[in-house]
PDB file of C-alpha atoms in Angstrom:
ATOM      1  CA  UNK A   1      -0.148  -0.224  -0.184  1.00 79.00           C
ATOM      2  CA  UNK A   2       2.910   2.366   0.607  1.00 88.00           C
ATOM      3  CA  UNK A   3       4.093   1.674  -2.755  1.00 93.00           C
ATOM      4  CA  UNK A   4       0.817   2.810  -4.224  1.00 94.00           C
ATOM      5  CA  UNK A   5       0.476   6.084  -2.069  1.00 95.00           C
ATOM      6  CA  UNK A   6       4.049   6.357  -3.294  1.00 96.00           C
ATOM      7  CA  UNK A   7       3.082   6.220  -7.022  1.00 97.00           C
ATOM      8  CA  UNK A   8      -0.053   8.739  -6.751  1.00 97.00           C
ATOM      9  CA  UNK A   9       1.918  11.246  -5.004  1.00 97.00           C
ATOM     10  CA  UNK A  10       4.420  10.799  -6.989  1.00 97.00           C
ATOM     11  CA  UNK A  11       2.346  12.406 -10.507  1.00 96.00           C
ATOM     12  CA  UNK A  12       1.296  14.741  -8.364  1.00 97.00           C
ATOM     13  CA  UNK A  13       4.018  16.382  -7.271  1.00 97.00           C
ATOM     14  CA  UNK A  14       5.933  15.848 -10.018  1.00 96.00           C
ATOM     15  CA  UNK A  15       3.425  17.713 -12.065  1.00 97.00           C
ATOM     16  CA  UNK A  16       3.281  20.438  -9.127  1.00 96.00           C
ATOM     17  CA  UNK A  17       6.959  20.968  -8.900  1.00 96.00           C
ATOM     18  CA  UNK A  18       7.836  21.054 -12.368  1.00 95.00           C
ATOM     19  CA  UNK A  19       4.744  22.862 -13.263  1.00 96.00           C
ATOM     20  CA  UNK A  20       6.385  25.375 -15.616  1.00 94.00           C
ATOM     21  CA  UNK A  21       8.182  22.711 -17.772  1.00 94.00           C
ATOM     22  CA  UNK A  22       5.355  20.685 -18.116  1.00 95.00           C
ATOM     23  CA  UNK A  23       3.930  24.168 -19.202  1.00 95.00           C
ATOM     24  CA  UNK A  24       6.040  25.284 -21.613  1.00 94.00           C
ATOM     25  CA  UNK A  25       6.616  21.681 -23.401  1.00 94.00           C
ATOM     26  CA  UNK A  26       3.570  20.677 -23.693  1.00 95.00           C
ATOM     27  CA  UNK A  27       0.804  22.899 -22.978  1.00 95.00           C
ATOM     28  CA  UNK A  28       0.934  24.347 -26.566  1.00 95.00           C
ATOM     29  CA  UNK A  29       0.451  20.661 -28.643  1.00 95.00           C
ATOM     30  CA  UNK A  30      -2.398  20.074 -26.693  1.00 96.00           C
ATOM     31  CA  UNK A  31      -4.080  23.415 -27.241  1.00 95.00           C
ATOM     32  CA  UNK A  32      -3.299  23.145 -31.206  1.00 95.00           C
ATOM     33  CA  UNK A  33      -5.118  19.612 -30.936  1.00 95.00           C
ATOM     34  CA  UNK A  34      -7.853  20.922 -29.242  1.00 92.00           C
ATOM     35  CA  UNK A  35      -7.981  23.408 -31.723  1.00 90.00           C
ATOM     36  CA  UNK A  36      -7.796  21.124 -34.706  1.00 90.00           C
ATOM     37  CA  UNK A  37     -10.301  19.229 -33.207  1.00 87.00           C
ATOM     38  CA  UNK A  38     -13.012  22.269 -32.428  1.00 84.00           C
ATOM     39  CA  UNK A  39     -12.490  23.436 -36.100  1.00 84.00           C
ATOM     40  CA  UNK A  40     -12.900  20.167 -37.615  1.00 82.00           C
ATOM     41  CA  UNK A  41     -15.863  19.748 -36.170  1.00 76.00           C
ATOM     42  CA  UNK A  42     -17.532  23.126 -36.704  1.00 75.00           C
ATOM     43  CA  UNK A  43     -16.347  22.530 -40.521  1.00 75.00           C
ATOM     44  CA  UNK A  44     -16.980  18.577 -40.779  1.00 71.00           C
ATOM     45  CA  UNK A  45     -20.671  18.806 -39.096  1.00 62.00           C
ATOM     46  CA  UNK A  46     -21.567  22.201 -39.275  1.00 61.00           C
ATOM     47  CA  UNK A  47     -21.517  22.334 -35.106  1.00 55.00           C
ATOM     48  CA  UNK A  48     -20.167  23.347 -32.165  1.00 55.00           C
ATOM     49  CA  UNK A  49     -18.541  20.823 -30.643  1.00 58.00           C
ATOM     50  CA  UNK A  50     -18.926  21.465 -26.819  1.00 51.00           C
ATOM     51  CA  UNK A  51     -17.289  20.144 -24.386  1.00 46.00           C
ATOM     52  CA  UNK A  52     -19.718  16.619 -23.947  1.00 46.00           C
ATOM     53  CA  UNK A  53     -18.700  16.210 -27.683  1.00 53.00           C
ATOM     54  CA  UNK A  54     -21.149  15.961 -30.659  1.00 53.00           C
ATOM     55  CA  UNK A  55     -25.149  15.950 -30.097  1.00 53.00           C
ATOM     56  CA  UNK A  56     -27.742  14.705 -31.596  1.00 51.00           C
ATOM     57  CA  UNK A  57     -30.214  16.353 -33.606  1.00 48.00           C
ATOM     58  CA  UNK A  58     -33.942  17.245 -32.447  1.00 44.00           C
ATOM     59  CA  UNK A  59     -34.845  13.824 -33.643  1.00 46.00           C
ATOM     60  CA  UNK A  60     -32.083  11.658 -31.962  1.00 47.00           C
ATOM     61  CA  UNK A  61     -30.348  11.802 -35.163  1.00 51.00           C
ATOM     62  CA  UNK A  62     -26.069  12.306 -34.856  1.00 51.00           C
ATOM     63  CA  UNK A  63     -24.900  14.761 -38.134  1.00 52.00           C
ATOM     64  CA  UNK A  64     -24.044  13.864 -40.698  1.00 52.00           C
ATOM     65  CA  UNK A  65     -19.801  13.018 -41.253  1.00 60.00           C
ATOM     66  CA  UNK A  66     -19.977  12.479 -37.372  1.00 69.00           C
ATOM     67  CA  UNK A  67     -18.188   9.179 -37.627  1.00 75.00           C
ATOM     68  CA  UNK A  68     -15.401  10.666 -39.450  1.00 79.00           C
ATOM     69  CA  UNK A  69     -14.979  13.409 -37.585  1.00 79.00           C
ATOM     70  CA  UNK A  70     -14.885  11.161 -34.978  1.00 81.00           C
ATOM     71  CA  UNK A  71     -12.630   8.778 -35.912  1.00 87.00           C
ATOM     72  CA  UNK A  72      -9.999  11.859 -37.080  1.00 88.00           C
ATOM     73  CA  UNK A  73     -10.602  13.464 -33.757  1.00 88.00           C
ATOM     74  CA  UNK A  74      -9.441  10.074 -32.114  1.00 90.00           C
ATOM     75  CA  UNK A  75      -6.743  10.373 -34.741  1.00 93.00           C
ATOM     76  CA  UNK A  76      -5.347  13.672 -33.147  1.00 94.00           C
ATOM     77  CA  UNK A  77      -5.523  13.207 -30.025  1.00 94.00           C
ATOM     78  CA  UNK A  78      -3.808   9.612 -29.556  1.00 95.00           C
ATOM     79  CA  UNK A  79      -0.726  11.972 -31.987  1.00 96.00           C
ATOM     80  CA  UNK A  80      -0.911  14.602 -29.026  1.00 96.00           C
ATOM     81  CA  UNK A  81      -1.451  12.129 -25.650  1.00 96.00           C
ATOM     82  CA  UNK A  82       1.783  10.092 -27.433  1.00 97.00           C
ATOM     83  CA  UNK A  83       3.758  13.751 -28.282  1.00 97.00           C
ATOM     84  CA  UNK A  84       2.757  14.671 -24.384  1.00 97.00           C
ATOM     85  CA  UNK A  85       3.472  11.341 -22.658  1.00 97.00           C
ATOM     86  CA  UNK A  86       6.814  10.920 -24.429  1.00 96.00           C
ATOM     87  CA  UNK A  87       7.933  14.389 -23.766  1.00 96.00           C
ATOM     88  CA  UNK A  88       7.173  14.175 -19.975  1.00 97.00           C
ATOM     89  CA  UNK A  89       8.085  10.749 -19.161  1.00 96.00           C
ATOM     90  CA  UNK A  90      11.520  11.435 -20.452  1.00 95.00           C
ATOM     91  CA  UNK A  91      11.699  14.535 -18.430  1.00 95.00           C
ATOM     92  CA  UNK A  92      10.228  13.152 -15.317  1.00 95.00           C
ATOM     93  CA  UNK A  93      13.159  10.058 -15.996  1.00 94.00           C
ATOM     94  CA  UNK A  94      16.022  13.298 -16.450  1.00 86.00           C
ATOM     95  CA  UNK A  95      16.608  11.966 -19.850  1.00 74.00           C
ATOM     96  CA  UNK A  96      15.966  14.758 -21.930  1.00 73.00           C
ATOM     97  CA  UNK A  97      14.998  18.928 -21.223  1.00 77.00           C
ATOM     98  CA  UNK A  98      14.047  19.704 -24.612  1.00 78.00           C
ATOM     99  CA  UNK A  99      14.091  23.738 -25.487  1.00 76.00           C
ATOM    100  CA  UNK A 100      11.680  25.683 -26.664  1.00 76.00           C
ATOM    101  CA  UNK A 101       7.565  25.251 -26.873  1.00 79.00           C
ATOM    102  CA  UNK A 102       7.556  21.856 -29.621  1.00 84.00           C
ATOM    103  CA  UNK A 103       9.973  20.094 -28.517  1.00 84.00           C
ATOM    104  CA  UNK A 104      11.223  18.634 -32.397  1.00 84.00           C
ATOM    105  CA  UNK A 105      11.358  14.879 -32.479  1.00 85.00           C
ATOM    106  CA  UNK A 106      14.618  14.767 -34.173  1.00 86.00           C
ATOM    107  CA  UNK A 107      16.066  11.356 -32.888  1.00 85.00           C
ATOM    108  CA  UNK A 108      13.349  10.889 -30.443  1.00 91.00           C
ATOM    109  CA  UNK A 109      11.955   7.306 -29.815  1.00 94.00           C
ATOM    110  CA  UNK A 110       8.048   8.994 -30.653  1.00 95.00           C
ATOM    111  CA  UNK A 111       7.323   6.058 -33.209  1.00 95.00           C
ATOM    112  CA  UNK A 112       7.695   3.458 -29.982  1.00 96.00           C
ATOM    113  CA  UNK A 113       5.883   5.296 -27.824  1.00 97.00           C
ATOM    114  CA  UNK A 114       3.101   5.809 -30.528  1.00 97.00           C
ATOM    115  CA  UNK A 115       2.834   2.217 -31.013  1.00 97.00           C
ATOM    116  CA  UNK A 116       2.970   1.444 -27.297  1.00 97.00           C
ATOM    117  CA  UNK A 117       0.531   3.611 -26.368  1.00 97.00           C
ATOM    118  CA  UNK A 118      -1.757   2.391 -29.373  1.00 97.00           C
ATOM    119  CA  UNK A 119      -1.445  -1.571 -28.336  1.00 97.00           C
ATOM    120  CA  UNK A 120      -2.193  -0.094 -24.709  1.00 98.00           C
ATOM    121  CA  UNK A 121      -5.269   1.730 -25.364  1.00 96.00           C
ATOM    122  CA  UNK A 122      -6.815  -1.463 -27.295  1.00 96.00           C
ATOM    123  CA  UNK A 123      -5.951  -3.930 -24.484  1.00 97.00           C
ATOM    124  CA  UNK A 124      -8.037  -1.187 -22.640  1.00 97.00           C
ATOM    125  CA  UNK A 125     -10.854  -0.573 -25.170  1.00 96.00           C
ATOM    126  CA  UNK A 126     -10.970  -4.796 -25.475  1.00 97.00           C
ATOM    127  CA  UNK A 127     -11.690  -4.685 -22.025  1.00 97.00           C
ATOM    128  CA  UNK A 128     -14.142  -1.717 -22.316  1.00 95.00           C
ATOM    129  CA  UNK A 129     -15.943  -3.890 -24.710  1.00 95.00           C
ATOM    130  CA  UNK A 130     -16.436  -6.748 -23.229  1.00 95.00           C
ATOM    131  CA  UNK A 131     -17.068  -4.937 -19.676  1.00 92.00           C
ATOM    132  CA  UNK A 132     -19.723  -2.518 -22.233  1.00 90.00           C
ATOM    133  CA  UNK A 133     -21.521  -6.175 -23.175  1.00 89.00           C
ATOM    134  CA  UNK A 134     -21.550  -8.278 -20.109  1.00 87.00           C
ATOM    135  CA  UNK A 135     -23.618  -4.738 -18.804  1.00 82.00           C
ATOM    136  CA  UNK A 136     -25.609  -4.300 -21.590  1.00 82.00           C
ATOM    137  CA  UNK A 137     -26.981  -8.277 -20.423  1.00 80.00           C
ATOM    138  CA  UNK A 138     -27.022  -7.643 -16.733  1.00 77.00           C
ATOM    139  CA  UNK A 139     -28.445  -4.350 -16.643  1.00 76.00           C
ATOM    140  CA  UNK A 140     -31.954  -5.165 -16.577  1.00 76.00           C
ATOM    141  CA  UNK A 141     -31.383  -7.578 -13.701  1.00 72.00           C
ATOM    142  CA  UNK A 142     -29.757  -5.060 -11.580  1.00 73.00           C
ATOM    143  CA  UNK A 143     -31.069  -2.696  -9.297  1.00 76.00           C
ATOM    144  CA  UNK A 144     -31.221   0.999 -10.288  1.00 69.00           C
ATOM    145  CA  UNK A 145     -28.535   2.668  -8.552  1.00 67.00           C
ATOM    146  CA  UNK A 146     -25.871  -0.440  -8.907  1.00 68.00           C
ATOM    147  CA  UNK A 147     -27.154  -0.316 -12.786  1.00 68.00           C
ATOM    148  CA  UNK A 148     -26.501   3.245 -13.345  1.00 72.00           C
ATOM    149  CA  UNK A 149     -23.817   4.425 -10.660  1.00 80.00           C
ATOM    150  CA  UNK A 150     -21.870   1.207  -9.500  1.00 83.00           C
ATOM    151  CA  UNK A 151     -21.520  -0.531 -12.074  1.00 85.00           C
ATOM    152  CA  UNK A 152     -20.248   2.449 -14.267  1.00 88.00           C
ATOM    153  CA  UNK A 153     -17.842   2.927 -11.021  1.00 90.00           C
ATOM    154  CA  UNK A 154     -16.282  -0.001 -11.073  1.00 92.00           C
ATOM    155  CA  UNK A 155     -16.008  -0.309 -14.956  1.00 93.00           C
ATOM    156  CA  UNK A 156     -14.135   2.651 -15.038  1.00 95.00           C
ATOM    157  CA  UNK A 157     -12.170   1.757 -12.102  1.00 96.00           C
ATOM    158  CA  UNK A 158     -11.150  -1.821 -13.904  1.00 97.00           C
ATOM    159  CA  UNK A 159     -10.260   0.069 -17.354  1.00 97.00           C
ATOM    160  CA  UNK A 160      -8.254   2.424 -15.228  1.00 97.00           C
ATOM    161  CA  UNK A 161      -6.254  -0.291 -13.399  1.00 98.00           C
ATOM    162  CA  UNK A 162      -5.758  -2.578 -16.278  1.00 98.00           C
ATOM    163  CA  UNK A 163      -3.809   0.852 -18.477  1.00 98.00           C
ATOM    164  CA  UNK A 164      -1.565   1.205 -14.663  1.00 98.00           C
ATOM    165  CA  UNK A 165      -0.585  -2.462 -15.205  1.00 97.00           C
ATOM    166  CA  UNK A 166       0.376  -2.348 -18.613  1.00 98.00           C
ATOM    167  CA  UNK A 167       1.022   1.478 -19.025  1.00 97.00           C
ATOM    168  CA  UNK A 168       4.611   1.191 -17.766  1.00 97.00           C
ATOM    169  CA  UNK A 169       5.336  -0.018 -21.359  1.00 97.00           C
ATOM    170  CA  UNK A 170       4.732   3.613 -22.394  1.00 98.00           C
ATOM    171  CA  UNK A 171       7.778   5.725 -20.434  1.00 97.00           C
ATOM    172  CA  UNK A 172       9.865   2.334 -21.334  1.00 96.00           C
ATOM    173  CA  UNK A 173       9.144   3.124 -24.925  1.00 96.00           C
ATOM    174  CA  UNK A 174       9.929   6.719 -24.351  1.00 95.00           C
ATOM    175  CA  UNK A 175      12.748   5.974 -22.581  1.00 94.00           C
ATOM    176  CA  UNK A 176      14.200   4.148 -25.848  1.00 91.00           C
ATOM    177  CA  UNK A 177      13.788   0.756 -24.094  1.00 93.00           C
ATOM    178  CA  UNK A 178      11.593  -2.577 -24.627  1.00 91.00           C
ATOM    179  CA  UNK A 179       9.475  -3.214 -22.088  1.00 94.00           C
ATOM    180  CA  UNK A 180       6.337  -5.668 -23.509  1.00 94.00           C
ATOM    181  CA  UNK A 181       3.237  -5.506 -22.372  1.00 96.00           C
ATOM    182  CA  UNK A 182       3.265  -9.065 -20.494  1.00 95.00           C
ATOM    183  CA  UNK A 183       6.415  -7.683 -18.713  1.00 95.00           C
ATOM    184  CA  UNK A 184       4.741  -4.586 -17.704  1.00 96.00           C
ATOM    185  CA  UNK A 185       1.820  -6.575 -16.340  1.00 96.00           C
ATOM    186  CA  UNK A 186       4.197  -8.849 -14.580  1.00 95.00           C
ATOM    187  CA  UNK A 187       6.590  -5.946 -13.192  1.00 94.00           C
ATOM    188  CA  UNK A 188       3.666  -4.093 -11.527  1.00 95.00           C
ATOM    189  CA  UNK A 189       2.265  -6.942  -9.529  1.00 92.00           C
ATOM    190  CA  UNK A 190       2.054  -6.432  -5.696  1.00 90.00           C
ATOM    191  CA  UNK A 191       3.381  -2.893  -5.915  1.00 93.00           C
ATOM    192  CA  UNK A 192      -0.234  -1.243  -4.459  1.00 94.00           C
ATOM    193  CA  UNK A 193      -1.298  -0.481  -8.201  1.00 96.00           C
ATOM    194  CA  UNK A 194      -4.919  -1.289  -7.356  1.00 96.00           C
ATOM    195  CA  UNK A 195      -4.154   2.005  -4.968  1.00 97.00           C
ATOM    196  CA  UNK A 196      -3.438   4.417  -7.218  1.00 97.00           C
ATOM    197  CA  UNK A 197      -6.252   2.923  -9.614  1.00 97.00           C
ATOM    198  CA  UNK A 198      -8.789   3.693  -6.959  1.00 96.00           C
ATOM    199  CA  UNK A 199      -7.248   7.016  -5.867  1.00 97.00           C
ATOM    200  CA  UNK A 200      -7.007   8.098  -9.826  1.00 96.00           C
ATOM    201  CA  UNK A 201     -10.879   7.395 -10.297  1.00 95.00           C
ATOM    202  CA  UNK A 202     -11.748   9.789  -7.181  1.00 95.00           C
ATOM    203  CA  UNK A 203      -9.142  12.251  -8.869  1.00 95.00           C
ATOM    204  CA  UNK A 204     -10.196  12.383 -12.462  1.00 92.00           C
ATOM    205  CA  UNK A 205     -13.766  12.353 -10.895  1.00 90.00           C
ATOM    206  CA  UNK A 206     -12.953  15.422  -9.736  1.00 92.00           C
ATOM    207  CA  UNK A 207     -11.550  17.032 -12.386  1.00 89.00           C
ATOM    208  CA  UNK A 208     -14.739  15.683 -14.878  1.00 87.00           C
ATOM    209  CA  UNK A 209     -16.697  17.334 -12.018  1.00 86.00           C
ATOM    210  CA  UNK A 210     -16.141  21.233 -13.570  1.00 84.00           C
ATOM    211  CA  UNK A 211     -16.737  20.210 -17.105  1.00 79.00           C
ATOM    212  CA  UNK A 212     -19.963  18.525 -16.424  1.00 77.00           C
ATOM    213  CA  UNK A 213     -21.047  21.601 -14.449  1.00 80.00           C
ATOM    214  CA  UNK A 214     -20.250  24.103 -16.999  1.00 77.00           C
ATOM    215  CA  UNK A 215     -20.856  21.815 -20.061  1.00 68.00           C
ATOM    216  CA  UNK A 216     -24.040  24.387 -20.574  1.00 65.00           C
ATOM    217  CA  UNK A 217     -21.395  27.176 -21.266  1.00 70.00           C
ATOM    218  CA  UNK A 218     -20.107  26.691 -24.196  1.00 71.00           C
ATOM    219  CA  UNK A 219     -16.605  28.470 -23.910  1.00 77.00           C
ATOM    220  CA  UNK A 220     -15.748  27.915 -20.212  1.00 82.00           C
ATOM    221  CA  UNK A 221     -16.920  24.250 -20.824  1.00 80.00           C
ATOM    222  CA  UNK A 222     -14.084  23.996 -23.665  1.00 83.00           C
ATOM    223  CA  UNK A 223     -11.577  25.830 -21.505  1.00 88.00           C
ATOM    224  CA  UNK A 224     -12.146  23.468 -18.635  1.00 89.00           C
ATOM    225  CA  UNK A 225     -12.226  20.284 -20.425  1.00 88.00           C
ATOM    226  CA  UNK A 226      -8.866  21.468 -22.560  1.00 91.00           C
ATOM    227  CA  UNK A 227      -7.032  22.015 -18.911  1.00 94.00           C
ATOM    228  CA  UNK A 228      -8.161  19.248 -17.153  1.00 94.00           C
ATOM    229  CA  UNK A 229      -7.380  16.535 -19.680  1.00 94.00           C
ATOM    230  CA  UNK A 230      -3.738  18.100 -20.431  1.00 96.00           C
ATOM    231  CA  UNK A 231      -3.490  17.640 -16.469  1.00 97.00           C
ATOM    232  CA  UNK A 232      -4.672  13.895 -16.830  1.00 96.00           C
ATOM    233  CA  UNK A 233      -2.504  13.299 -19.222  1.00 97.00           C
ATOM    234  CA  UNK A 234       0.368  14.560 -17.077  1.00 98.00           C
ATOM    235  CA  UNK A 235      -0.359  13.644 -14.263  1.00 98.00           C
ATOM    236  CA  UNK A 236      -1.148   9.713 -15.139  1.00 97.00           C
ATOM    237  CA  UNK A 237       2.092   9.761 -16.783  1.00 98.00           C
ATOM    238  CA  UNK A 238       3.529  10.490 -13.964  1.00 97.00           C
ATOM    239  CA  UNK A 239       2.326   7.754 -12.025  1.00 98.00           C
ATOM    240  CA  UNK A 240       3.424   5.237 -15.302  1.00 98.00           C
ATOM    241  CA  UNK A 241       7.006   6.253 -14.583  1.00 97.00           C
ATOM    242  CA  UNK A 242       6.791   6.126 -10.960  1.00 97.00           C
ATOM    243  CA  UNK A 243       5.983   2.306 -11.952  1.00 97.00           C
ATOM    244  CA  UNK A 244       8.027   1.715 -14.697  1.00 96.00           C
ATOM    245  CA  UNK A 245      11.079   2.857 -11.943  1.00 94.00           C
ATOM    246  CA  UNK A 246       9.612  -0.194  -9.347  1.00 93.00           C
ATOM    247  CA  UNK A 247      10.226  -2.703 -13.079  1.00 88.00           C
ATOM    248  CA  UNK A 248      12.488  -5.566 -11.811  1.00 83.00           C
ATOM    249  CA  UNK A 249      15.649  -5.427 -13.336  1.00 71.00           C
ATOM    250  CA  UNK A 250      15.658  -7.647 -16.762  1.00 57.00           C
ATOM    251  CA  UNK A 251      17.470 -11.515 -16.019  1.00 50.00           C
ATOM    252  CA  UNK A 252      19.877 -12.556 -18.167  1.00 46.00           C
TER     253      UNK A 252
END
């Protein structure tokens, strides 16, 4: 449990004590990615995309090209997320402190980080699909409170837990090292990841609360959404860096 608490607070303190560096190295990239997504939403679907995403019309139909827009938005988010995770992980690992506000990718292991992130997200997405399918079958049999509050909370916890169990492969890639998802899973056992996931769910819910509260106000809602998602990426990367540092040394 002590290790889990250390991992959790490392992600917070690393950001708090190096906020200026985080702002300089990653904020502009996330801001540009967010502007691109909101701009595409307005151009492609003729709709200003609010903090809660696309909205159906009065008849419940989604706008034309909404699927294409969603795929493009996902691609932009993954690319920007991989970039920020790489830069921040390398900074936390003291492997690199680049100059400028958009550090160059030249000589950086961005491709490896991107592929690793996609694999991790794919695994988490597969679990999300299975849990969603199970929930759709079990929901009619559940009490109302369990079905609409407890089950989604448990689902979010399990997804966060899996991400943390295998996500140490991301900072490993950022450091230019090879760490398979299986090795990351094995190395993250017994270090209190369950506690990090539980505290992480609470923290993410706290970060999401202002976005939900301001969802009816377009501009403030968008600003808060962009800010909180940026903070979540940085804090989450800090957790993964701490977990990566606790990985056992590979044996010959």
